[in-house]
Coordinates of C-alpha atoms and ligand atoms in Angstrom, one line a residue:
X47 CA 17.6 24.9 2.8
X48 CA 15.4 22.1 3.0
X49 CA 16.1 18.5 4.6
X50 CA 14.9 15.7 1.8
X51 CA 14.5 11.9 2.2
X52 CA 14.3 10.2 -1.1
X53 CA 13.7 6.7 -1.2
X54 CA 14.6 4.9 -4.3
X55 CA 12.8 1.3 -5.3
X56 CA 15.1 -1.8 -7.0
X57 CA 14.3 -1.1 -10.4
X58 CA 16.1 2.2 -10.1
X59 CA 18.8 0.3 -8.4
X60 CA 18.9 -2.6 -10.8
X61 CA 22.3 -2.0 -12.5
X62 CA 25.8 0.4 -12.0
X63 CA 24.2 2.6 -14.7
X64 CA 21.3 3.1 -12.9
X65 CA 22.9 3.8 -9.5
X66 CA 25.2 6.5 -11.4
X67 CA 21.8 8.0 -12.9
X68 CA 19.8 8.4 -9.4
X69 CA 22.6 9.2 -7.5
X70 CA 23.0 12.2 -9.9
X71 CA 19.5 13.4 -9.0
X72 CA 20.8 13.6 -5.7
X73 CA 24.2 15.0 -5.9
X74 CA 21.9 18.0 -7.4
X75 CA 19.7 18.1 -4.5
X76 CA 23.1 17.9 -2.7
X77 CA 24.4 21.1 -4.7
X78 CA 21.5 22.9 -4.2
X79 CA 22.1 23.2 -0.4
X80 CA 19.4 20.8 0.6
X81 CA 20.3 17.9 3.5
X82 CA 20.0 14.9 1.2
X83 CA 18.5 11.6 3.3
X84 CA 18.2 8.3 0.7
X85 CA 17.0 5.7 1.9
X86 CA 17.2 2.4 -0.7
X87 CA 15.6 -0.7 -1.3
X88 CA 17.8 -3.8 -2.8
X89 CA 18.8 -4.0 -6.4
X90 CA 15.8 -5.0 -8.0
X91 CA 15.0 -9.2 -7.8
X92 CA 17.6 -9.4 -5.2
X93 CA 15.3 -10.1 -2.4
X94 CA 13.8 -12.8 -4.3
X95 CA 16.6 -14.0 -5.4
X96 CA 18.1 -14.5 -1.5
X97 CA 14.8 -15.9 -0.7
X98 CA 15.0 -18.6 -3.4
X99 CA 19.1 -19.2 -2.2
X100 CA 17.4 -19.8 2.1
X101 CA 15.1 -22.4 0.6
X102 CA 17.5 -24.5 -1.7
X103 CA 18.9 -25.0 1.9
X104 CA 16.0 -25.1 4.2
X105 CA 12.6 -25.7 3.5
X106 CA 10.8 -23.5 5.8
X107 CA 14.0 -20.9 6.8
X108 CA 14.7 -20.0 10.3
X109 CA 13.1 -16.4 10.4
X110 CA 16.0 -14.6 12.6
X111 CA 18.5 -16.1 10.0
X112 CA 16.4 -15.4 7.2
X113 CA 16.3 -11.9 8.4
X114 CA 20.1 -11.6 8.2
X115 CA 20.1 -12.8 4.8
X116 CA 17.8 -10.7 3.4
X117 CA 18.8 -7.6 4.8
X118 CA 22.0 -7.6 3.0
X119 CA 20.3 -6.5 0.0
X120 CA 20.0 -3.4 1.5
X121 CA 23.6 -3.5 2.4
X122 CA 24.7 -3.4 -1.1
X123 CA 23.0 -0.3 -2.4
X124 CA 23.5 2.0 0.2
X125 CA 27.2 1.2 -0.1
X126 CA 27.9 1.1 -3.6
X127 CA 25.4 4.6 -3.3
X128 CA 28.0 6.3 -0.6
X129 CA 31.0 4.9 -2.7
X130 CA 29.8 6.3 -6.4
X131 CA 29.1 9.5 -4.5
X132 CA 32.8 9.8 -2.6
X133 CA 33.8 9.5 -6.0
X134 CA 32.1 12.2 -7.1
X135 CA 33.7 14.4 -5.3
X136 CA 30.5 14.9 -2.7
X137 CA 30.8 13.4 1.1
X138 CA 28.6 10.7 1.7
X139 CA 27.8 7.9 4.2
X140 CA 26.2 4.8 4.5
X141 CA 24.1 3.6 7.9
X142 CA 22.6 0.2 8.4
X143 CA 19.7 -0.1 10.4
X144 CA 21.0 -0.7 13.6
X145 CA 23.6 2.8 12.8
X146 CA 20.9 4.5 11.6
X147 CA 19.0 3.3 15.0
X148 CA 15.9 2.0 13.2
X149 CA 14.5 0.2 16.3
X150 CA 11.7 -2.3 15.7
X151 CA 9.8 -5.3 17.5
X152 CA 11.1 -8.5 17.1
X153 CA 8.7 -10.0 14.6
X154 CA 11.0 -11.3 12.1
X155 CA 10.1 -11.3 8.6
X156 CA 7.3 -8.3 9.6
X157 CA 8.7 -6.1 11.7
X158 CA 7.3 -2.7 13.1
X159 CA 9.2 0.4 13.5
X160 CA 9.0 1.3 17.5
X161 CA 11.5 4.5 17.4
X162 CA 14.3 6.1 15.6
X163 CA 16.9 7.9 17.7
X164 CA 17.9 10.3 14.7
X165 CA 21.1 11.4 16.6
X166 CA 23.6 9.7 14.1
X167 CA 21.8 10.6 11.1
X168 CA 21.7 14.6 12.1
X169 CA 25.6 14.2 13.2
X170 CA 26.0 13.0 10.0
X171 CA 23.8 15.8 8.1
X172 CA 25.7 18.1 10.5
X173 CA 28.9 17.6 8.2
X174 CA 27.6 18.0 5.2
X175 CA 27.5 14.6 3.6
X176 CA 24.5 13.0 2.2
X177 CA 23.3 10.0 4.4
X178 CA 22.6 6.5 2.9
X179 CA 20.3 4.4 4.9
X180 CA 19.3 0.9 4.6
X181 CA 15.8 -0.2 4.1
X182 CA 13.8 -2.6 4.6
X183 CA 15.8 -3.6 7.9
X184 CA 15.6 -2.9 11.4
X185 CA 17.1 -4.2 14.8
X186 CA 15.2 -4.9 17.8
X187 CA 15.6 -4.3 21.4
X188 CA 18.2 -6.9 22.2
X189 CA 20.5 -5.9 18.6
X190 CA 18.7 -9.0 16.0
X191 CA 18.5 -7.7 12.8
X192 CA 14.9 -7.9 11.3
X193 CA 13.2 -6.3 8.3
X194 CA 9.7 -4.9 8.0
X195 CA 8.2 -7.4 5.1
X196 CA 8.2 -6.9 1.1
X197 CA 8.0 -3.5 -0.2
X198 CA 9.3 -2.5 3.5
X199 CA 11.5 -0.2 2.7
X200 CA 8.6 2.9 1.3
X201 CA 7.7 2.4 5.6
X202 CA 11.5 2.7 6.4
X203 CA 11.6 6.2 3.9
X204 CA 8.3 7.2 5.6
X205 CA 9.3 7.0 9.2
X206 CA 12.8 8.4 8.7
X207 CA 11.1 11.7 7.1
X208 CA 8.8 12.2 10.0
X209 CA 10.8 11.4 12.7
X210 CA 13.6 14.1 11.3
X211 CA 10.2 16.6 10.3
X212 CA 12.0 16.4 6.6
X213 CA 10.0 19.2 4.3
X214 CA 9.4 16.2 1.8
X215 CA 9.1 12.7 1.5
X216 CA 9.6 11.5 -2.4
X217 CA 9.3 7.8 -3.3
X218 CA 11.2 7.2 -6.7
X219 CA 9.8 4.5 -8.6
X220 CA 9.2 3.0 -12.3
X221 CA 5.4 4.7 -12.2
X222 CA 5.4 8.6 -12.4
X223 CA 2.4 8.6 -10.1
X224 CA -1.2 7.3 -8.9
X225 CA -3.5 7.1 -11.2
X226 CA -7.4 7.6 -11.5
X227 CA -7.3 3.9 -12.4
X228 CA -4.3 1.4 -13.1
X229 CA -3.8 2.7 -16.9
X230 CA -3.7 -0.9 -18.0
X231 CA -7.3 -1.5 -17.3
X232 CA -8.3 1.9 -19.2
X233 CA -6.0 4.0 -21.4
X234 CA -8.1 7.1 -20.2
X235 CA -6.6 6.8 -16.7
X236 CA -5.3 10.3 -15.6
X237 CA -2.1 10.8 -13.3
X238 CA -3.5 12.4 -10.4
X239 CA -1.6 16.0 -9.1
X240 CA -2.5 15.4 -5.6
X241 CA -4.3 12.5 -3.7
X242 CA -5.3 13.0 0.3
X243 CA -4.2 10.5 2.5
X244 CA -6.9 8.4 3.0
X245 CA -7.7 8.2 -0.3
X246 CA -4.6 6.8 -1.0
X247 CA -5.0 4.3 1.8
X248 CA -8.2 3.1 0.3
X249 CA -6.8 2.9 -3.2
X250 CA -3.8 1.2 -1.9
X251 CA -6.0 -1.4 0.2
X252 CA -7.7 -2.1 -3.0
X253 CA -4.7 -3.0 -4.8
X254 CA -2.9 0.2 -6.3
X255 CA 0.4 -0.9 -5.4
X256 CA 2.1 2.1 -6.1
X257 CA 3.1 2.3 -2.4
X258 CA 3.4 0.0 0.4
X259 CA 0.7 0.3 2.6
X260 CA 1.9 0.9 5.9
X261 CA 4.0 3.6 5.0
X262 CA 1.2 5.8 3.8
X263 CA -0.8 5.0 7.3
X264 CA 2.7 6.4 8.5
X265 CA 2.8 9.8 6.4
X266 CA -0.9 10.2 7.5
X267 CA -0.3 9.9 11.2
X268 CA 2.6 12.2 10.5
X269 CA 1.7 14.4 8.1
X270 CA 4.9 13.7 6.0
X271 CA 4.8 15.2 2.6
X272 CA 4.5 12.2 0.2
X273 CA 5.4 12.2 -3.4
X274 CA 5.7 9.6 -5.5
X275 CA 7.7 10.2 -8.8
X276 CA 9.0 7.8 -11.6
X277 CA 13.1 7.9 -11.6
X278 CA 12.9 7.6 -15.2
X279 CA 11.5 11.0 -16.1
X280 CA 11.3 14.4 -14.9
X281 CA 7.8 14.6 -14.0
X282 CA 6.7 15.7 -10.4
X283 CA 4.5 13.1 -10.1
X284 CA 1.5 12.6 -6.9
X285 CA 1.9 14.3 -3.6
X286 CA -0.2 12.8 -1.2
X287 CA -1.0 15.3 1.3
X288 CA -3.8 16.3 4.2
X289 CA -7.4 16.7 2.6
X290 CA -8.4 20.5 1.6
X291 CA -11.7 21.9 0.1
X292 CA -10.5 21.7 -3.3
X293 CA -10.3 17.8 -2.6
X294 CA -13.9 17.9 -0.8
X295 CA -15.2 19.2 -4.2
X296 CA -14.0 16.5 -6.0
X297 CA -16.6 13.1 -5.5
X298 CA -14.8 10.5 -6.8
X299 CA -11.0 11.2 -7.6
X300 CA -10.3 7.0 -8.6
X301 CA -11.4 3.6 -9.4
X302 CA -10.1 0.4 -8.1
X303 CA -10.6 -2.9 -9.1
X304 CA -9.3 -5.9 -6.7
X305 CA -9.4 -9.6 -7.8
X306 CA -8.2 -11.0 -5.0
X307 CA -11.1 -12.0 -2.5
X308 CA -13.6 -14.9 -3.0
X309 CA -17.0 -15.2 -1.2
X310 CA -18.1 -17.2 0.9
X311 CA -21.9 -17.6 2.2
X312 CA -23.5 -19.3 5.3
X313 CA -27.3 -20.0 4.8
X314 CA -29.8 -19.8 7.6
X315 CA -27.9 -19.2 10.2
X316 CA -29.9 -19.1 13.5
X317 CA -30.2 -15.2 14.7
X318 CA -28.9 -15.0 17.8
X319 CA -26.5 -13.8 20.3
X320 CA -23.1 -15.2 20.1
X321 CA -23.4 -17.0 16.2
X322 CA -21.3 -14.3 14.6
X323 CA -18.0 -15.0 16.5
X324 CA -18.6 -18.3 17.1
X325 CA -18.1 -18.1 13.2
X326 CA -15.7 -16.0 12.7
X327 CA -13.2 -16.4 15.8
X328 CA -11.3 -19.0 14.2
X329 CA -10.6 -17.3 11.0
X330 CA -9.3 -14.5 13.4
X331 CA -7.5 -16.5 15.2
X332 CA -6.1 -18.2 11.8
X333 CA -4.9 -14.8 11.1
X334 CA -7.2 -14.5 7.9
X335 CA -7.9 -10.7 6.9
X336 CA -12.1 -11.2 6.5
X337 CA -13.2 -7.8 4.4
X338 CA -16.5 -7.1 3.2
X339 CA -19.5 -8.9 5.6
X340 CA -23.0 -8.1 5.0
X341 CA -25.8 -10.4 7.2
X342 CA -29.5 -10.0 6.7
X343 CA -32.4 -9.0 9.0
X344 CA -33.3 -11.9 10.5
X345 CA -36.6 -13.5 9.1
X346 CA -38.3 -16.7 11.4
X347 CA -35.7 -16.5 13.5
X348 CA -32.6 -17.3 10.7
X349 CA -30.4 -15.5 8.7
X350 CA -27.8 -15.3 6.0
X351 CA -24.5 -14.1 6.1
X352 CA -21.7 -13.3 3.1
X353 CA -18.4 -12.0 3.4
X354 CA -15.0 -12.1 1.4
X355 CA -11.6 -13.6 2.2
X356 CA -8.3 -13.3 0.2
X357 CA -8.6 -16.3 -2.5
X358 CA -5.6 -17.7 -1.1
X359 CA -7.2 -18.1 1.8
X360 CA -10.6 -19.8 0.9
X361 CA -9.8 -22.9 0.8
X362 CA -8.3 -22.3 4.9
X363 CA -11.7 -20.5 6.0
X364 CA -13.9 -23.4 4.7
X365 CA -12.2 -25.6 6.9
X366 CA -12.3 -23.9 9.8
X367 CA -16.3 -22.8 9.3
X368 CA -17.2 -25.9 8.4
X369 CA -17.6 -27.7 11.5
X370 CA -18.6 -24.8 13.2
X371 CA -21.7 -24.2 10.6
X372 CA -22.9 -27.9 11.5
X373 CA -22.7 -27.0 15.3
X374 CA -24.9 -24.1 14.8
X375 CA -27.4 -26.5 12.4
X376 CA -26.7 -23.3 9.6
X377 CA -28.4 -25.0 6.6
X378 CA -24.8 -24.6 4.0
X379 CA -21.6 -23.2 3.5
X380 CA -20.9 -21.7 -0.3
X381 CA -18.3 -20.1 -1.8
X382 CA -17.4 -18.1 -5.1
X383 CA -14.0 -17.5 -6.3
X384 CA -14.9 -15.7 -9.6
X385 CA -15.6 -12.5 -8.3
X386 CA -14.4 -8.9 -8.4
X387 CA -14.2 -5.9 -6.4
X388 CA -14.8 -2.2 -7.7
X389 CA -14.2 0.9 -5.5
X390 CA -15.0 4.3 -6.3
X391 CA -13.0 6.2 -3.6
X392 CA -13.3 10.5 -2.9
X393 CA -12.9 12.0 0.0
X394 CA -15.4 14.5 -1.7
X395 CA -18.3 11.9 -1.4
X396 CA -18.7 13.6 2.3
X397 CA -20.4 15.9 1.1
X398 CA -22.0 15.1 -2.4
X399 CA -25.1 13.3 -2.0
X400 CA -26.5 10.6 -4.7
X401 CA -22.6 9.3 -5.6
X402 CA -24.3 5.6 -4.6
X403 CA -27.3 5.8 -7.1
X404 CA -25.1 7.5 -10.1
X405 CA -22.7 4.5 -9.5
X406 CA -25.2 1.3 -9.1
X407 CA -27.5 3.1 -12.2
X408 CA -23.9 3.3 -14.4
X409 CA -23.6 -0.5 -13.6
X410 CA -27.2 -1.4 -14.5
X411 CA -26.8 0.4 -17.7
X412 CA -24.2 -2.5 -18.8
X413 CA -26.2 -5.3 -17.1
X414 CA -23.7 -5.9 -14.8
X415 CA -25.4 -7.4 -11.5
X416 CA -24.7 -6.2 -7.9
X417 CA -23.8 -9.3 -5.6
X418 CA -22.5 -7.2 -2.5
X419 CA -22.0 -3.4 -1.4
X420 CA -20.4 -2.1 1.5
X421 CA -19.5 1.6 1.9
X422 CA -17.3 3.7 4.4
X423 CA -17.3 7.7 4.4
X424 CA -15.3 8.0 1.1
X425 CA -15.6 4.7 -0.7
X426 CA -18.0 2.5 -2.3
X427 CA -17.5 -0.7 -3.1
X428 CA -19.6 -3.4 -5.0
X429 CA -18.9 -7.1 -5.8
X430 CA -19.9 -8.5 -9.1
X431 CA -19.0 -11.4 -11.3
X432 CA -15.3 -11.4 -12.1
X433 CA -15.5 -11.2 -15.8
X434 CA -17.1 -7.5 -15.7
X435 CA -14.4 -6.2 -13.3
X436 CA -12.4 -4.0 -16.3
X437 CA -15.6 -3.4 -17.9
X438 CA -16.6 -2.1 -14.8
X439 CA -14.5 0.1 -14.1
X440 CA -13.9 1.7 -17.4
X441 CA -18.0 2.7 -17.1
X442 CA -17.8 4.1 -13.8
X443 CA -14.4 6.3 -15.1
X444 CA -16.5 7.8 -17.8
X445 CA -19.7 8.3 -15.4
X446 CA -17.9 10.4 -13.1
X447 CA -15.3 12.1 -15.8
X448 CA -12.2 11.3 -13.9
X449 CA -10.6 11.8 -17.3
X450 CA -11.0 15.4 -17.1
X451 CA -9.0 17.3 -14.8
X452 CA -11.6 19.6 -12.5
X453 CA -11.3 23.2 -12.5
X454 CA -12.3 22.7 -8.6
X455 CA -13.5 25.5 -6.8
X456 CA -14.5 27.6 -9.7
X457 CA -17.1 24.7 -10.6
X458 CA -19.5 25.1 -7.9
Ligands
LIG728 N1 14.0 -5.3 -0.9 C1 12.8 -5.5 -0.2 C2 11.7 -6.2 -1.0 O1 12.0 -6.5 -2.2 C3 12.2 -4.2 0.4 C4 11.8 -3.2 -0.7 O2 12.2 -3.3 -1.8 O3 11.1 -2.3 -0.3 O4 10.7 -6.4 -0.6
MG729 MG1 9.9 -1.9 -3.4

């Protein structure tokens, strides 16, 4: 008998048909003798929907009571959920956050989960009936309902499995998996069986929203069994899942491409101590997420630095360099918001050497020029102009195959 949290997203939610549908996946789960956790988002365009109703009354929403609002998105499924399945026939109950005792911070709007006291939910378990939680939505020390920011409730799913040690983790949602690459860009794109964690934390940072984020920093630390499965079809989808040799093997298991960050470029800068954060303190303290940042030796005493921002906050980081690049006499400030980022990404690339070279000589072959490259253990990245992005990508899928599934061990 194993003990299953399933989380279901608000497309699978979206209608009474729907809900009837999923539910029926986990009535047989149920009937199978498994303990049966599912957690649920809102119905889908719900939280927008509330979002848009806070702002016809208030420009700029008080967060606790914005908080409040929104989490009774969540509030709705998981009842209508425990109802449907009463009237099946098979027990079931619904827990809100703060029944559930999902205790988080008190960062309204963004919440972290601190601790979940899993007391009620295994009392509940205990009897048999299939337990309903809210997610998205949290309560804090002193009882104030908050919720964890979009796409929260994938964190909420996460954190419930590994605080209850469930034997599996399965996100149902309207994609039947990750992908080498996002299928739009190239047809080719193969639904991976298995992805390791961090490769699906670098895939997810580069914009493979399959997942929210967090939650799959979460299943790492945890070691959660993660799957990820459409609702729509039977297929088992992606388990993410620790890193093994037959991973290692592997080089590059995906492609990313990320349109979101511009760059911006300071010119002879004077090298020496204390420039960098003089520079770059108050984007920190702006709260702007700076990624990529590559500086030059220094030559006659100057030197040139280039980094990337999200696009949406260029326009913030000029600003706030500006003055400081006149201080420091740095000779200008540029920017560039047509660019794009490409990521290969393998946890393999530990131990295959020349990945780099097969890359940059696959992009030279098109003509496509190199503005920036950064690299951590399993992922290299290169900036070029914006319009090449899809080409890019499609040319580095064929140069390293990821069409083909690997035979893996048996090809060394
Ligand atoms: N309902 C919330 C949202 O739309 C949480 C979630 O769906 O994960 O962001
Ligand atoms: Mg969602």
């Amino acid at each position: 008998m194993a003990l299953i949290v399933q989380k279901y997203g608000g497309t699978s939610l979206a209608n009474p048909d729907r809900i009837a549908n999923v539910a029926n996946r986990v009535v047989k789960g149920w009937q199978d003798g498994n303990r049966m956790v599912v957690v649920l988002s809102a119905m889908s365009g719900e939280t927008d929907r509330l979002i848009a109703l806070a702002k016809e009354l208030a420009e700029d929403p008080d967060p606790r009571e914005l908080d409040v609002l929104l989490a009774t998105g969540e509030q709705v499924t998981v009842s209508l959920f425990s109802m449907f399945l009463r009237a099946q026939g098979v027990p079931a109950t619904s827990l809100l956050s703060h029944q559930a005792r999902i205790y988080t911070d008190g960062a309204y709007g963004r919440a972290r989960i601190i601790g979940i006291d899993t007391a009620r939910i295994l009392e509940e378990l205990k009897k048999g009936r299939v337990v309903t939680v809210a997610g998205f939505q949290g309560v804090d020390e002193v009882g104030n309902i908050t919720t964890l920011g979009r796409g929260g409730s994938d964190t909420t799913a996460v954190a419930v499995a590994a605080v209850l040690k469930a034997d599996l983790c399965e996100i149902y949602t309207d994609v039947d998996g990750v992908y080498t690459t996002d299928p739009r860009i190239y047809p080719k794109a193969r639904k991976l069986q298995r992805i390791a964690y961090d490769e699906m934390l670098e895939m997810a940072s580069l914009g493979a929203k399959v997942l929210e984020i967090r939650s799959v920093g979460f299943a790492k630390r945890y070691q959660v069994p993660l799957r990820v499965r459409s609702t729509f079809s039977n297929d088992p989808g992606t388990l993410m899942t620790v890193e093994d040799e037959e991973m290692e093997d592997i080089p590059v298991s995906g492609v990313a491409l990320s349109k979101n960050d511009a760059r911006i470029t300071v010119t002879r800068v004077p090298d020496r101590p204390g420039i960098a954060v003089r520079l770059f303190k108050p984007v920190a303290q702006a709260n702007i997420v700076v990624d990529m940042i590559i500086q030059n030796t220094g030559i006659d005493g100057y030197t040139d630095l280039t980094f990337t921002v999200p696009k949406g906050d260029l326009k913030k980081t000029l600003e706030l360099m500006g003055p400081v690049a006149r201080e420091i006499e740095a000779q200008q400030v540029s920017s560039d918001k047509n660019i794009a980022k490409v990521s290969i990404v393998g946890v393999g690339m530990k131990n295959n050497a020349g990945i780099a070279a097969r890359m940059f000589e696959a992009l030279a072959r098109e003509n496509i020029n190199i503005m920036m490259i950064s690299t951590s253990e399993i992922k290299i990245s290169v900036v070029i102009e914006d319009k090449y992005g899809e080409l890019a990508v499609r040319v580095l899928h064929d140069t390293f195959d990821l069409e083909t599934p690997k035979p893996r061990r048996s090809s060394r």
